Every structure is written in structure tokens, then in C-alpha cells.
mmCIF file of C-alpha atoms in Angstrom:
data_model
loop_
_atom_site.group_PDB
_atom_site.id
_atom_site.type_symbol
_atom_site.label_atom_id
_atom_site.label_comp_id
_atom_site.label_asym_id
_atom_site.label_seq_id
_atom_site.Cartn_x
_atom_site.Cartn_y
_atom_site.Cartn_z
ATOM 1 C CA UNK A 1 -32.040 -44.894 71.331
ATOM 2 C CA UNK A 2 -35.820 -44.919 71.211
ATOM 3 C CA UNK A 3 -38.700 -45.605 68.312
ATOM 4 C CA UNK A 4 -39.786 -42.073 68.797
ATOM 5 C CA UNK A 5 -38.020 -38.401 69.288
ATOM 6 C CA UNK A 6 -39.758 -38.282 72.762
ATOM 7 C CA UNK A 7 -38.366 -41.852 74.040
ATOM 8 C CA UNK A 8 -34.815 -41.345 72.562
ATOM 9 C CA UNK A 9 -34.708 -37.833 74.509
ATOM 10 C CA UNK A 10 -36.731 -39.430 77.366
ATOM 11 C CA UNK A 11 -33.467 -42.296 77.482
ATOM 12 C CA UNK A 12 -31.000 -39.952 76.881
ATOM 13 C CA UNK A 13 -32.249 -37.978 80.291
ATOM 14 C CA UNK A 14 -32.304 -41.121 82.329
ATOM 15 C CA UNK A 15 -28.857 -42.079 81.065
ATOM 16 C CA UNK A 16 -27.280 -39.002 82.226
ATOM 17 C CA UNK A 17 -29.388 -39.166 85.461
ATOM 18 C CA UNK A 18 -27.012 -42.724 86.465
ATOM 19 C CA UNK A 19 -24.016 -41.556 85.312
ATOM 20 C CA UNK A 20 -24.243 -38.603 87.636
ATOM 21 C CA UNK A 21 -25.051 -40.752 90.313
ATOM 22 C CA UNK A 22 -22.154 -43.119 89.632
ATOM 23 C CA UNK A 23 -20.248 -40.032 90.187
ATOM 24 C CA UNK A 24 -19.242 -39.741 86.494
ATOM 25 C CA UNK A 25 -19.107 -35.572 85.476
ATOM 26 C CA UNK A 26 -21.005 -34.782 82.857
ATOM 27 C CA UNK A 27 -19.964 -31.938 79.949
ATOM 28 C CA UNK A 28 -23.152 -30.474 79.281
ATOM 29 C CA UNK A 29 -21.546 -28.184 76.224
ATOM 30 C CA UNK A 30 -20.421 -31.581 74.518
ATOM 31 C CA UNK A 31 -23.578 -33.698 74.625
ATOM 32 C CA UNK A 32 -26.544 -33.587 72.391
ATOM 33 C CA UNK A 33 -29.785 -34.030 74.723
ATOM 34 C CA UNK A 34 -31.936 -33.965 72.201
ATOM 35 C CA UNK A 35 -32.096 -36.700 68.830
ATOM 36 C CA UNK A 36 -31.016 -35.296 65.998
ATOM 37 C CA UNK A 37 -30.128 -36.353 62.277
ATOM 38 C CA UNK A 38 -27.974 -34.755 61.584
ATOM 39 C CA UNK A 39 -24.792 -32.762 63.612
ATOM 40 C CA UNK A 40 -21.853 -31.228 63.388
ATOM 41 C CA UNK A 41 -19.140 -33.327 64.656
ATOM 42 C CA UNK A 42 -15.138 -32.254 64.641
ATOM 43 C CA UNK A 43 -15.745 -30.228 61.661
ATOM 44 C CA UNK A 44 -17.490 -33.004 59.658
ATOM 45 C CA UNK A 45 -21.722 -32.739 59.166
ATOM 46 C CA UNK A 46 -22.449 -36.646 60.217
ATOM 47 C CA UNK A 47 -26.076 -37.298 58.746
ATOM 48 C CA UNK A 48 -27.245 -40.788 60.593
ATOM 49 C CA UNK A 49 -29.981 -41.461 58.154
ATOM 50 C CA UNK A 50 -27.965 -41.877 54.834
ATOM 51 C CA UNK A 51 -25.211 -42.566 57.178
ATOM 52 C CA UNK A 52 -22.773 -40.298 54.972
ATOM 53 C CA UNK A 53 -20.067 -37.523 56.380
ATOM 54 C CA UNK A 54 -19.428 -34.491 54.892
ATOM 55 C CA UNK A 55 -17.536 -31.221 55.205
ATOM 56 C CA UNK A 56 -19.602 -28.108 56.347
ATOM 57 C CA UNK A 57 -20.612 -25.226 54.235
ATOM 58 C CA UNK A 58 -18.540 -22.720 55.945
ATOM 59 C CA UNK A 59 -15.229 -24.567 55.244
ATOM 60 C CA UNK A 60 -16.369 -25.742 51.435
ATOM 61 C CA UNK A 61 -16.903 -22.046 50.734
ATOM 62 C CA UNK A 62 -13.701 -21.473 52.900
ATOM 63 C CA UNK A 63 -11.747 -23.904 50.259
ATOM 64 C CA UNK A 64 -13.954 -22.610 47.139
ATOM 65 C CA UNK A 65 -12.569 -19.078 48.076
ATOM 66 C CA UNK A 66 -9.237 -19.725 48.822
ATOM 67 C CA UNK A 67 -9.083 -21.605 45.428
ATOM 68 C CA UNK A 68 -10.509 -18.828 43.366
ATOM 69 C CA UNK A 69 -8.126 -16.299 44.757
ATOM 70 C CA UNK A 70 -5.022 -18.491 44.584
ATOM 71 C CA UNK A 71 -6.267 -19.726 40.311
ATOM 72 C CA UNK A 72 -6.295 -15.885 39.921
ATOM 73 C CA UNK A 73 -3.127 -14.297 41.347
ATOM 74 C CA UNK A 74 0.004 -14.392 39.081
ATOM 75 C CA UNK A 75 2.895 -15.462 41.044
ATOM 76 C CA UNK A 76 2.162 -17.891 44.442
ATOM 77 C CA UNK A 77 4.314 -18.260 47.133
ATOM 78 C CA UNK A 78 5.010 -21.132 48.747
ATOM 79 C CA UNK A 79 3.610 -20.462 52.049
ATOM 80 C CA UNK A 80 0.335 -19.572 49.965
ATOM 81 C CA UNK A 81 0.519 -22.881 48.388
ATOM 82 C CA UNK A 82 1.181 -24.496 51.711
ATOM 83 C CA UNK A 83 -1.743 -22.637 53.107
ATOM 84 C CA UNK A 84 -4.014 -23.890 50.185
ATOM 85 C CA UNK A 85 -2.776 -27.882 50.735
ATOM 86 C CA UNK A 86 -3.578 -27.513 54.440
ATOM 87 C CA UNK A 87 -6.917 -26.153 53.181
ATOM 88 C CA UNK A 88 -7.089 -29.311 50.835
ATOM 89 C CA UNK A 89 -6.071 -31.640 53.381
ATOM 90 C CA UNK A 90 -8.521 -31.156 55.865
ATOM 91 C CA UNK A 91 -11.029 -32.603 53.981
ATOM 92 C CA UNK A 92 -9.774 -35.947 53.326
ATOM 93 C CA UNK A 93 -11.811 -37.610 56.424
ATOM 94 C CA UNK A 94 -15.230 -36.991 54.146
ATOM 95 C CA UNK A 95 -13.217 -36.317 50.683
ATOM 96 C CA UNK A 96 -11.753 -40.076 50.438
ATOM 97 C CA UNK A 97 -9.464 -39.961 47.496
ATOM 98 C CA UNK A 98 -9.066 -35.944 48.582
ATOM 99 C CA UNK A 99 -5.522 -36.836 47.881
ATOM 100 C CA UNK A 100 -5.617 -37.704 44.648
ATOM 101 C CA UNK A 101 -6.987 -34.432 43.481
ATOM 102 C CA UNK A 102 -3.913 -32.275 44.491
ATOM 103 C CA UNK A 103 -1.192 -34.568 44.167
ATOM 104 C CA UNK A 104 0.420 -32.459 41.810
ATOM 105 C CA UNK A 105 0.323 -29.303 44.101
ATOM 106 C CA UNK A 106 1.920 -31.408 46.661
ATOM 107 C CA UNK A 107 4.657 -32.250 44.277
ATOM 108 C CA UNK A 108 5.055 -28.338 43.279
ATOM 109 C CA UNK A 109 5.107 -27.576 47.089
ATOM 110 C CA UNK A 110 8.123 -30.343 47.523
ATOM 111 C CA UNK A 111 9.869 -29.002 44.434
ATOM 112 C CA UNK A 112 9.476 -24.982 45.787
ATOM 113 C CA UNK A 113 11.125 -26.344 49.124
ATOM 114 C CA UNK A 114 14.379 -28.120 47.717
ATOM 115 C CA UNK A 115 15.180 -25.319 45.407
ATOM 116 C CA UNK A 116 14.772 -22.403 47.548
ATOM 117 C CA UNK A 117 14.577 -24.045 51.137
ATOM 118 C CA UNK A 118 11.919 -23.639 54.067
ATOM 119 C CA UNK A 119 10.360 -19.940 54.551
ATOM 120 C CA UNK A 120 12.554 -17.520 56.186
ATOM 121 C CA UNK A 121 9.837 -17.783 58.713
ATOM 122 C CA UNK A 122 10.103 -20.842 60.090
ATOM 123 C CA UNK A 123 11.744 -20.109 63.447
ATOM 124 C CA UNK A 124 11.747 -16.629 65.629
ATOM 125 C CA UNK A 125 15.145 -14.275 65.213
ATOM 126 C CA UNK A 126 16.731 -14.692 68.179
ATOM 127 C CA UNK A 127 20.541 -13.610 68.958
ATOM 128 C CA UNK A 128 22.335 -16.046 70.950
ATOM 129 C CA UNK A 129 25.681 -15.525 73.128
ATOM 130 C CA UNK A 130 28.947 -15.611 70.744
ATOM 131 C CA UNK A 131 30.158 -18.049 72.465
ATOM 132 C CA UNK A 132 27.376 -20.448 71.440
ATOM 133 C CA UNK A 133 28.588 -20.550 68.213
ATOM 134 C CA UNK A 134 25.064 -20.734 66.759
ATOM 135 C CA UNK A 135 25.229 -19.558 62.842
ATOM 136 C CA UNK A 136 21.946 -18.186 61.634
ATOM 137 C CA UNK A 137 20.613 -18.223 57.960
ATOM 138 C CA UNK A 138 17.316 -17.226 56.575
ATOM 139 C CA UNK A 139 15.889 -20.583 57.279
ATOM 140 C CA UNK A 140 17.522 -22.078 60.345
ATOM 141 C CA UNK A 141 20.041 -21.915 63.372
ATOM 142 C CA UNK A 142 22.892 -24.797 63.685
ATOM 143 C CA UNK A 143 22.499 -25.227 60.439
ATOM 144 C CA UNK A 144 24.368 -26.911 57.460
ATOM 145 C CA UNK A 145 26.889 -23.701 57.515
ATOM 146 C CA UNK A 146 27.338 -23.761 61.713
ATOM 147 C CA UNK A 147 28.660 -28.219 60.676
ATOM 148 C CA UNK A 148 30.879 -27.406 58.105
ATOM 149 C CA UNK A 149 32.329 -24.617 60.748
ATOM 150 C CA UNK A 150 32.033 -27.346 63.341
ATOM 151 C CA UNK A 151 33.929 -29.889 60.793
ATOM 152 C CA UNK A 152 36.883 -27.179 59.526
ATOM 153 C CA UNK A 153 37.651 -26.014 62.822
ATOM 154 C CA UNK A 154 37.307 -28.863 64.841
ATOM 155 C CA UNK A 155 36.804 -32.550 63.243
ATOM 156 C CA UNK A 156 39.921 -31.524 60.395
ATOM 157 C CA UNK A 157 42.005 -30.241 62.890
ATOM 158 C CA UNK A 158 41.740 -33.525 65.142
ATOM 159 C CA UNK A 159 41.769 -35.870 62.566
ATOM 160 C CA UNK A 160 45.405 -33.875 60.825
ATOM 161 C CA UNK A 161 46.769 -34.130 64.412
ATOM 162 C CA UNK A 162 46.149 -37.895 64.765
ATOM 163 C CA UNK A 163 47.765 -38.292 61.664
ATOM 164 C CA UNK A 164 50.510 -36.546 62.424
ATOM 165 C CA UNK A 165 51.002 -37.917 66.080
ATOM 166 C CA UNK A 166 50.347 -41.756 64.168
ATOM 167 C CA UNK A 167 52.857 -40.554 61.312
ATOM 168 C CA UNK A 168 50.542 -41.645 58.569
ATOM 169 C CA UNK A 169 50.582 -39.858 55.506
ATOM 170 C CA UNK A 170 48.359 -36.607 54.976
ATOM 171 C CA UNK A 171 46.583 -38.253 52.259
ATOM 172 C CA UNK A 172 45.549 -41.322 54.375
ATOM 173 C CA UNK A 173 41.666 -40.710 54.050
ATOM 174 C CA UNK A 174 39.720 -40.693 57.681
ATOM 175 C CA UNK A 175 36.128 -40.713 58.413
ATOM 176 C CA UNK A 176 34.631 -39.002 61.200
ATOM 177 C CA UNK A 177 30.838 -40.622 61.850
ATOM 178 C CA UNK A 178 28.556 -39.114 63.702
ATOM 179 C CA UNK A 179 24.566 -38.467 64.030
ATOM 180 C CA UNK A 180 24.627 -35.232 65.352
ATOM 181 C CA UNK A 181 23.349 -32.668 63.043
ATOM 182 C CA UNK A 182 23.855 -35.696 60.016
ATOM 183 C CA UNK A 183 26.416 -33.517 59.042
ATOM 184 C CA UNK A 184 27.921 -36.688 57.537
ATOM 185 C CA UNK A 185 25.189 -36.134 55.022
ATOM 186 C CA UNK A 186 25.775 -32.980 53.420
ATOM 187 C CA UNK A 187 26.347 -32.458 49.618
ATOM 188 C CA UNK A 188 29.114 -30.171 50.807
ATOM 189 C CA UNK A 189 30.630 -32.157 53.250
ATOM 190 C CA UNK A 190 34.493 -31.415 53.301
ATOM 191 C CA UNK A 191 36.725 -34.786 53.248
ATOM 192 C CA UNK A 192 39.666 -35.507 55.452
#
């Protein structure tokens, strides 16, 4: 700090002149040696005179674009819309109700993913050993289909062989708990 350009920089110099000789290592590509305004700081243009933040040109016209083309196109796809909401997100630090603006995108995003699930995307293909029993579908491994495998060729077969070996009645209801997978959860989840 200084009342004049030439002290600030002048401060700044003799600053970084102690800290060196305290031993501390100084990151010349992350310091600003000279006073300025205004700077760009993670991605935000911090103006110290109206003391204000705001986004950069580049990624305004970045967001301006992206909005055009997606307004124009006739179907979307989620990813597209995901892409866009990222876009729209990472303005919120200088945008403060940011949110507010495309709430209703964010609802269509969450709608697009529980009627048609994640993107087929989401993970690598990989092909596992048979003996993993790993199931695959177009969004996941070990998925809901590999527990209701798990649960019809293992969990039902226990729990009917306790029953039997207790001699209680096949229609004696049993519960098998457990976290793993929250299989437990499933719409489809077979009862025993």
C-alpha cells in the first residue's frame, strides 16, 4: 500500500526483498509487482476502486454463445443442457442470485435424468473377469440389475433354506438389511 503508484510498487519490492530473506520462496508468475485497479483473479475481474467483481469478457461471450446456439437447436440433449448449467454456474461468485435465473433448467436437467437415467457415458467400457459377476448397462456396472441377481441367487436362496432348516412356513415374510449397494431400496426389489 502506498499514496502513490511509485510508493505502493516501491513497498511491494521491499516486501518481497524480507520475505526472501526469511527464507520464504517467492512465485513470481502469481504476484502482481506492480499496483493495479483492476485484475483478473480466479476467473473473476476484481476492480478495487468500485470494489465490485465481475466475470470476464471471454467467458460472458463464452455463456452468450453457448446460449444462442443451445435457444436455437431443436432437440437438446441432456449432456448439452448439463454443459450449459455448468456454463451458468460458474458465474454465481459475481452473478449473486445466478441461481435464480436457471432454476427451471436445473429442474428440466433433474427430470431428463430420472426418466432416462445418467449418460451412457458416464464410466469407461471395460470387460471384467466372469467370475466377477459385474453386470454392465448403458449407465453403470454393479448396478440395480447385478442386486437383484445378487438377491435371486443368493439372499432368496439363504433366506428359503433357513426357513426350511427352522420349519417355518414359506410364507413367513423375512427381511434381509443391508447397505451395500442400498439394494434394499429398489422399486423392484423382490420380497422373501
Amino acid at each position: 500500500m502506498g499514496s502513490s503508484p511509485a510508493e505502493t510498487t516501491e513497498n511491494v519490492q521491499s516486501t518481497i526483498h524480507q520475505l526472501e530473506s526469511l527464507g520464504f520462496i517467492i512465485y513470481w508468475n502469481k504476484i502482481v509487482p506492480r499496483p493495479s485497479e483492476t485484475m483478473e483473479f480466479l476467473v473473476l475481474q476484481v476492480d478495487s476502486t468500485s470494489l465490485t467483481l465481475s466475470d470476464t469478457e471471454y467467458k460472458l461471450s463464452k455463456i452468450a454463445n453457448e446460449c444462442q446456439h443451445f435457444v436455437h437447436k431443436d432437440t437438446v440433449s441432456g449432456r448439452d443442457l448439463a454443459y450449459l448449467l455448468g456454463l451458468l454456474t460458474s458465474v454465481n461468485t459475481a452473478v449473486i442470485p445466478g441461481t435464480l435465473y436457471y432454476r427451471e433448467l436445473q429442474r428440466l436437467k433433474h427430470q431428463i435424468i430420472s426418466l432416462l437415467g445418467k449418460t451412457n457415458r458416464c464410466h469407461p467400457s471395460y470387460s471384467f473377469p466372469c467370475e466377477w459377476n459385474v453386470t454392465h448397462s448403458d449407465n453403470h456396472w454393479s448396478n440395480e440389475n447385478t442386486m437383484l441377481t445378487y438377491l435371486e441367487t443368493i439372499i432368496i436362496p439363504y433366506v428359503e433354506s433357513v426357513r426350511e432348516r427352522l420349519g417355518l412356513d414359506e410364507n413367513q415374510s423375512a427381511s434381509a438389511i443391508y447397505v451395500h449397494f442400498k439394494a434394499n431400496l429398489l422399486r423392484r426389489y423382490p420380497k422373501c
